[in-house]
CSV table of C-alpha atoms and ligand atoms in Angstrom, one decimal:
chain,number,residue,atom,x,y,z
Y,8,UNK,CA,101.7,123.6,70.4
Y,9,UNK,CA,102.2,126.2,72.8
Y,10,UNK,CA,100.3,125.3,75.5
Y,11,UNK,CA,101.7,127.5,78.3
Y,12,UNK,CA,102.8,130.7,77.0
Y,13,UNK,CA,104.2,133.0,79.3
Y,14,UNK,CA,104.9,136.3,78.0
Y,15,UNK,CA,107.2,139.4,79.5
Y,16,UNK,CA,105.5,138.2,82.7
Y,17,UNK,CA,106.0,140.7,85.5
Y,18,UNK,CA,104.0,141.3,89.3
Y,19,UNK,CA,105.3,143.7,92.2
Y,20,UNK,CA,103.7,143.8,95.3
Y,21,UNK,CA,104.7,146.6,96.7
Y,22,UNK,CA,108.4,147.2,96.3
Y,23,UNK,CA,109.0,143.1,96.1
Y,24,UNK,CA,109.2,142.5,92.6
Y,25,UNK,CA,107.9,138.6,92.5
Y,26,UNK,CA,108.1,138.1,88.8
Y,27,UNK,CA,110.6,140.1,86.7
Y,28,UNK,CA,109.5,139.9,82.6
Y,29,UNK,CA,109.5,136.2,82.3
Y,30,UNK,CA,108.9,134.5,79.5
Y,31,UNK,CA,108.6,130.7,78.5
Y,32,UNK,CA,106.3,127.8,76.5
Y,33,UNK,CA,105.6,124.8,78.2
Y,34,UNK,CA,105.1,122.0,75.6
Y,35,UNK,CA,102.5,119.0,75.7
Y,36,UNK,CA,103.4,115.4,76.3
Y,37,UNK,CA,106.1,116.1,78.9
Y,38,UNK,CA,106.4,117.1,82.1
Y,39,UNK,CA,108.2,120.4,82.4
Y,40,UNK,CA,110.1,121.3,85.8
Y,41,UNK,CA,109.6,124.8,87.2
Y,42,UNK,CA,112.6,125.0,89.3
Y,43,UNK,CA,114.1,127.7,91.6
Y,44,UNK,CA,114.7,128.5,95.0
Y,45,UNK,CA,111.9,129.6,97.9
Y,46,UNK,CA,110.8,133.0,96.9
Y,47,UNK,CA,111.8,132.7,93.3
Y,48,UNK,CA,108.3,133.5,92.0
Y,49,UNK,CA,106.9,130.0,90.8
Y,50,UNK,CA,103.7,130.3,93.0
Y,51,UNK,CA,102.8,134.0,91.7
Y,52,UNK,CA,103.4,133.2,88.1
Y,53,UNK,CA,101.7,130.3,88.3
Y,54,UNK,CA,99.0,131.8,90.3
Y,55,UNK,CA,99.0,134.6,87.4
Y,56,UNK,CA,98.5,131.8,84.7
Y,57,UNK,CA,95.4,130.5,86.5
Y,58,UNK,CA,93.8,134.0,86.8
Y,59,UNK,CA,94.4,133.8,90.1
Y,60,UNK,CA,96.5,137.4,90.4
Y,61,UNK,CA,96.5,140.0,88.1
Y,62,UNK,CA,100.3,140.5,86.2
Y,63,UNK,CA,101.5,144.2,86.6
Y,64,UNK,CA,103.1,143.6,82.9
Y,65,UNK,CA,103.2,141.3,80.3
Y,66,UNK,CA,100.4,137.9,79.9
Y,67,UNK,CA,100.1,134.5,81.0
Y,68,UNK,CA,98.1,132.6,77.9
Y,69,UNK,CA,96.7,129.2,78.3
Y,70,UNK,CA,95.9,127.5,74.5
Y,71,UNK,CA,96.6,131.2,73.5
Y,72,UNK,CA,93.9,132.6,76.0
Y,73,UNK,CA,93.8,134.4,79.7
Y,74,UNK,CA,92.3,132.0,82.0
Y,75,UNK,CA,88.9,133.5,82.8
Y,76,UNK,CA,88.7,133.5,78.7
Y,77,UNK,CA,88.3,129.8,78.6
Y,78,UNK,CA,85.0,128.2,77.8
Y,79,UNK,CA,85.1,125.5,80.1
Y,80,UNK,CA,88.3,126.2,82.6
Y,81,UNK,CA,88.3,123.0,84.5
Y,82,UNK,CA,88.3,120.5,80.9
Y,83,UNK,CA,90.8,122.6,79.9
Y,84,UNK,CA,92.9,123.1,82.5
Y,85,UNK,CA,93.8,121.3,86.6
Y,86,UNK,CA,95.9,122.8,88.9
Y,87,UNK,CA,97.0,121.6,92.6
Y,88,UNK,CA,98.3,124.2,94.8
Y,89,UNK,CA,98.9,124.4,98.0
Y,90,UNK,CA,97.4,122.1,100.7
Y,91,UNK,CA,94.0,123.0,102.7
Y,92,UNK,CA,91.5,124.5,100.3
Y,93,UNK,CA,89.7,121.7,101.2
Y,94,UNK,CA,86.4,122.0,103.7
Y,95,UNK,CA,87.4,119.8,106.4
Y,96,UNK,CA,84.0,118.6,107.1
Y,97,UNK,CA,83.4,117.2,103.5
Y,98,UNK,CA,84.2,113.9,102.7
Y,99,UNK,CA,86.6,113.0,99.7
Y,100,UNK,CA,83.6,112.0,97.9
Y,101,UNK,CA,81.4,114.8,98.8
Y,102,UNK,CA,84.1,117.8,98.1
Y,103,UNK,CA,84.7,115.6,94.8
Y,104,UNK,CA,80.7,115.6,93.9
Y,105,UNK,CA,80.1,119.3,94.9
Y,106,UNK,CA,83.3,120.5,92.7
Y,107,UNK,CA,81.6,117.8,89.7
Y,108,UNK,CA,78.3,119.2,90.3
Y,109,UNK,CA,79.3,122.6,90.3
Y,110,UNK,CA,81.1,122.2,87.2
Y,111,UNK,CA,78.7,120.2,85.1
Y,112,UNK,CA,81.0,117.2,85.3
Y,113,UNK,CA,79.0,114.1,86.0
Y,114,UNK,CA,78.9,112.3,88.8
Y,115,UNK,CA,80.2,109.1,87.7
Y,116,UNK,CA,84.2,110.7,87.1
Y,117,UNK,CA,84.4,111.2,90.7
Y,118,UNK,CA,84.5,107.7,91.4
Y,119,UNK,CA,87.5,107.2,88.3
Y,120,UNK,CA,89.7,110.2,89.7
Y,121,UNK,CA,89.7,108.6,93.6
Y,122,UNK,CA,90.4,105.3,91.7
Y,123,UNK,CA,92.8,106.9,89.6
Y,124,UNK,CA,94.7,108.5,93.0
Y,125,UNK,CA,93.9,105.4,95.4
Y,126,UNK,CA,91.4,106.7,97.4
Y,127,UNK,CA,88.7,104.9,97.0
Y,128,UNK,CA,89.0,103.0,100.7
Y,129,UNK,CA,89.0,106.4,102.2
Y,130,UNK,CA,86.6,108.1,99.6
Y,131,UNK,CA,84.0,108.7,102.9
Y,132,UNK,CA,86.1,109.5,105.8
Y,133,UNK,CA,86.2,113.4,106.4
Y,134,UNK,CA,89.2,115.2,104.9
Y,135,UNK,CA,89.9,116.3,108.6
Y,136,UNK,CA,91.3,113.5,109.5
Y,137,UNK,CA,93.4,113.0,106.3
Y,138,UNK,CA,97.4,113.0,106.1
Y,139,UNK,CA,99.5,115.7,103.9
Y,140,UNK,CA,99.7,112.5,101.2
Y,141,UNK,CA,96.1,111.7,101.1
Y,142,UNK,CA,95.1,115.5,100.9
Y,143,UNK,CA,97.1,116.0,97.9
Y,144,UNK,CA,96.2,113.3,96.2
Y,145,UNK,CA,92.8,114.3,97.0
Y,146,UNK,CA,94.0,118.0,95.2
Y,147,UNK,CA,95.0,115.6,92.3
Y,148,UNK,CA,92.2,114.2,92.1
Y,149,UNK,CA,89.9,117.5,92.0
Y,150,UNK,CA,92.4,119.0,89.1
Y,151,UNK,CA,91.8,115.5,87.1
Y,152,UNK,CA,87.9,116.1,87.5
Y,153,UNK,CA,87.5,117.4,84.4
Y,154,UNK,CA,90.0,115.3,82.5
Y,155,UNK,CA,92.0,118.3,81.5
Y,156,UNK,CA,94.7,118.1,79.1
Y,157,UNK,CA,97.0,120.9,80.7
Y,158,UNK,CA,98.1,120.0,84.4
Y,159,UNK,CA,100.0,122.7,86.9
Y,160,UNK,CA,101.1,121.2,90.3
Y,161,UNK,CA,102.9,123.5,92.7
Y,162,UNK,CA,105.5,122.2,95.1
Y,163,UNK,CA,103.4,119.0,95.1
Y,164,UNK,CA,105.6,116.6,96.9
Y,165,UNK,CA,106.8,119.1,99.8
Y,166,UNK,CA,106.4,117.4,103.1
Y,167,UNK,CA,105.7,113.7,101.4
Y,168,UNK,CA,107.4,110.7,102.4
Y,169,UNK,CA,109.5,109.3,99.6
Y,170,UNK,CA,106.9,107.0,98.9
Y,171,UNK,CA,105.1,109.9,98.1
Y,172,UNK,CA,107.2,111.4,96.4
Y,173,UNK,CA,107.4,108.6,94.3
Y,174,UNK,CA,103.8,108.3,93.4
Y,175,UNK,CA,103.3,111.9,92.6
Y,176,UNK,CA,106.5,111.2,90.3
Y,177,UNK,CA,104.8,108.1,88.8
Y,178,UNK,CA,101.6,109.7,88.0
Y,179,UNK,CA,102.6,112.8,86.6
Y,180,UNK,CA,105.1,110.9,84.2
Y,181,UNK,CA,102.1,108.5,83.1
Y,182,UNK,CA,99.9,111.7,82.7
Y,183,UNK,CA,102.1,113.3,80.3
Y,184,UNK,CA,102.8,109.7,78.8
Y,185,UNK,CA,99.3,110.3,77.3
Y,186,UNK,CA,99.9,113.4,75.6
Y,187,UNK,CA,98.8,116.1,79.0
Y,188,UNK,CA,101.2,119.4,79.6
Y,189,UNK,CA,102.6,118.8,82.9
Y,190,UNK,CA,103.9,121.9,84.5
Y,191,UNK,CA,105.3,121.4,87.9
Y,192,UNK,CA,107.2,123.5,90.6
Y,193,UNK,CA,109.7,122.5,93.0
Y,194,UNK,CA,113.3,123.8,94.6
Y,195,UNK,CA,114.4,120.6,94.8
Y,196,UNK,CA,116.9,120.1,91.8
Y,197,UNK,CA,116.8,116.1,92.5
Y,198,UNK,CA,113.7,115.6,92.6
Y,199,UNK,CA,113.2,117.5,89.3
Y,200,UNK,CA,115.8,115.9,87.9
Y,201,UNK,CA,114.2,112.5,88.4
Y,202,UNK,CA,110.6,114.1,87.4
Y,203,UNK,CA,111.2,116.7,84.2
Y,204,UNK,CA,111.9,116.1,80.7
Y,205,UNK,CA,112.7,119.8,80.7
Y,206,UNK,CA,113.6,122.5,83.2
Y,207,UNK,CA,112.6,126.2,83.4
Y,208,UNK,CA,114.8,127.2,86.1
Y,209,UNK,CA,114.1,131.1,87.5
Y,210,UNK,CA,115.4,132.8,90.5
Y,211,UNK,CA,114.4,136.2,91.7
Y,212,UNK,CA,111.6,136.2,89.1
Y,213,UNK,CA,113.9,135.9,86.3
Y,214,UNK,CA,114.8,132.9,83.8
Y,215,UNK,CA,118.2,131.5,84.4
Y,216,UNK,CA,117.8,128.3,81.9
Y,217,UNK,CA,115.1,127.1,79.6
Y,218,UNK,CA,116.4,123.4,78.4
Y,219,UNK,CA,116.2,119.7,78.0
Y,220,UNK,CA,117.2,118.2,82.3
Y,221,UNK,CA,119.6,116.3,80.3
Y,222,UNK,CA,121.8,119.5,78.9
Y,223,UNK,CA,120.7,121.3,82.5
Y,224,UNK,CA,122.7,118.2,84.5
Y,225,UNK,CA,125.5,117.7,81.8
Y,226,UNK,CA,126.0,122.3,82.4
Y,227,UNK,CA,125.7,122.2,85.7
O,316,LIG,P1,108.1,130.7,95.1
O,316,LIG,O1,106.7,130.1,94.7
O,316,LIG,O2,109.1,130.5,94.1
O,316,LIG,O3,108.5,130.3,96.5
O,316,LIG,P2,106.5,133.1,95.3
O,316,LIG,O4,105.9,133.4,94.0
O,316,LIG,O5,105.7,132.6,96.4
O,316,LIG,O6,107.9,132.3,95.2
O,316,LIG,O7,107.1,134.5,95.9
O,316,LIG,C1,107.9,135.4,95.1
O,316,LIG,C2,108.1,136.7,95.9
O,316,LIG,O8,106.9,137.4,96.0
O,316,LIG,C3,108.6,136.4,97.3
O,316,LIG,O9,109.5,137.5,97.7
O,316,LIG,C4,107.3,136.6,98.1
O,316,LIG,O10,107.6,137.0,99.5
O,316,LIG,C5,106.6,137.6,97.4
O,316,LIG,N1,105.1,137.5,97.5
O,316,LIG,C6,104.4,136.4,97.0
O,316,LIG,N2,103.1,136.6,97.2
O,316,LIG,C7,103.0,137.8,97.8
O,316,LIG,C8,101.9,138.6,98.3
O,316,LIG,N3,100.6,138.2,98.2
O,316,LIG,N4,102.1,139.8,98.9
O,316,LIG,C9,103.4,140.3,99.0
O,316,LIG,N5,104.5,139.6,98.6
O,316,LIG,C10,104.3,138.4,98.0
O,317,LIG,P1,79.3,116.8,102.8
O,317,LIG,O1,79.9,116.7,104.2
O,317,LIG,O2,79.9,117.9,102.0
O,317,LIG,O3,77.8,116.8,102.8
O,317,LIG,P2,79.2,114.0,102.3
O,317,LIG,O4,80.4,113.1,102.4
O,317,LIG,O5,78.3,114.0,103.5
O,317,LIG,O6,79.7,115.5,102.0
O,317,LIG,O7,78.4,113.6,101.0
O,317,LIG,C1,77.9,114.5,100.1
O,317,LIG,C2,76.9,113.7,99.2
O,317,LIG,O8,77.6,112.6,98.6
O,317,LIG,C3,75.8,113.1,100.0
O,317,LIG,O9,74.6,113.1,99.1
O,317,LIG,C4,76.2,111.7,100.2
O,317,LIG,O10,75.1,110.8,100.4
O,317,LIG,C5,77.0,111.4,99.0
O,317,LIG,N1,78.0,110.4,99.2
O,317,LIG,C6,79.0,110.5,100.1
O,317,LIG,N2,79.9,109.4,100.0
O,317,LIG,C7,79.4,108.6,99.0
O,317,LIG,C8,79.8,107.4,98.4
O,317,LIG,N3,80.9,106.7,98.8
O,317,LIG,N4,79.0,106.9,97.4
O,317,LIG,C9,77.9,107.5,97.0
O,317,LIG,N5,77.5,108.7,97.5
O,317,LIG,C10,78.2,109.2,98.5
């Protein structure tokens, strides 16, 4: 299956052209690295796949669809991107049961996703008060809400502590051990070395390599 399917992507803002006719699959039951350097164009294309920015050319498809197509985005689909989108006031378990409520997801999977990213203890304590680890697993656990089978994390382990690191490594390994498409972003070439099956590796909006991590390390 194609799961991801990125085709002749491209997006200028102004005269900075972000994304530069890229195209790529990203395959179930691995996790698939999105790697390149700061500015490369990972955020925007991945922004563009969640129908979160409009392409100036070309389509991102999720299960052969535009985002805002889907029936039922959140079952189909969970993305974590960037820290702080959050309302500070809320507690874990009350941003959890308003984003369950608001997407007819009932009530009783909020307390299996803060199991699932160990925050049960802190599950009533305001998000204010929470460290860059405990919000994003908080972010993980609002993209598992609706126990999607497609999963896109970007740059989810900048700013962790290795112990972090390694969790977020750990879980998204076990989540595509069950079969999920985990597509994840990062300019850190160890890090995705430890973390990918496979590598789609871009710079200046344009794909450099497409291939197993295996043949990437062995080339490079
Ligand atoms: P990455 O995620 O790989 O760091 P981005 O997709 O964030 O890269 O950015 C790609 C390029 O697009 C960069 O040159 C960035 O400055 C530019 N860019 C991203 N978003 C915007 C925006 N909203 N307005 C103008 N330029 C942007
Ligand atoms: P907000 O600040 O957004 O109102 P709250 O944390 O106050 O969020 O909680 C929102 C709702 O969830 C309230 O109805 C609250 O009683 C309920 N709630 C909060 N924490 C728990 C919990 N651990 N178990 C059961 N219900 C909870």
């Amino acid at each position: 299956g194609r799961v991801i399917d990125i085709q002749n992507l491209s997006k200028r803002y102004g005269d900075t052209v972000a994304v530069d006719g890229l195209s790529f699959t990203v395959r179930p039951g691995r996790v698939t690295g999105f790697l390149g350097p700061n500015g490369a164009g990972k955020s925007t294309t991945m922004r563009m796949a969640l129908g979160l920015d409009h392409p100036t050319g070309g389509r991102a498809l999720i299960d052969g669809r535009r985002y805002r197509e889907l029936a039922d985005p959140l079952r189909r689909v969970g993305a974590v991107l960037e820290a702080g989108e959050v309302h500070p006031g809320r507690s874990a378990y009350g941003h959890l049961l308003w984003m369950a409520r608001s997407n007819r997801i009932p009530a009783s999977r909020v307390r299996e996703v803060l199991e699932l990213v160990g925050l049960e203890k802190v599950a009533r304590r305001r998000v204010r008060g929470f460290s860059l680890g405990m919000t994003q697993r908080l972010g993980i656990a609002a993209a598992l809400l609706g126990d999607p089978p497609v999963l896109l994390l970007d740059e989810p382990v900048n700013g962790l502590d290795p112990e972090g690191v390694r969790w977020i490594r750990n879980l998204m390994r076990g989540l595509a051990a069950e079969g999920r498409t985990v597509f994840v972003s990062s300019h850190l070439m160890g890090e995705m070395a430890l973390t990918a099956d496979h590598l789609v590796v871009i710079g200046r909006g344009r794909l450099l390599a497409d291939t197993s991590t295996r043949e990437f390390i062995e080339a490079n």
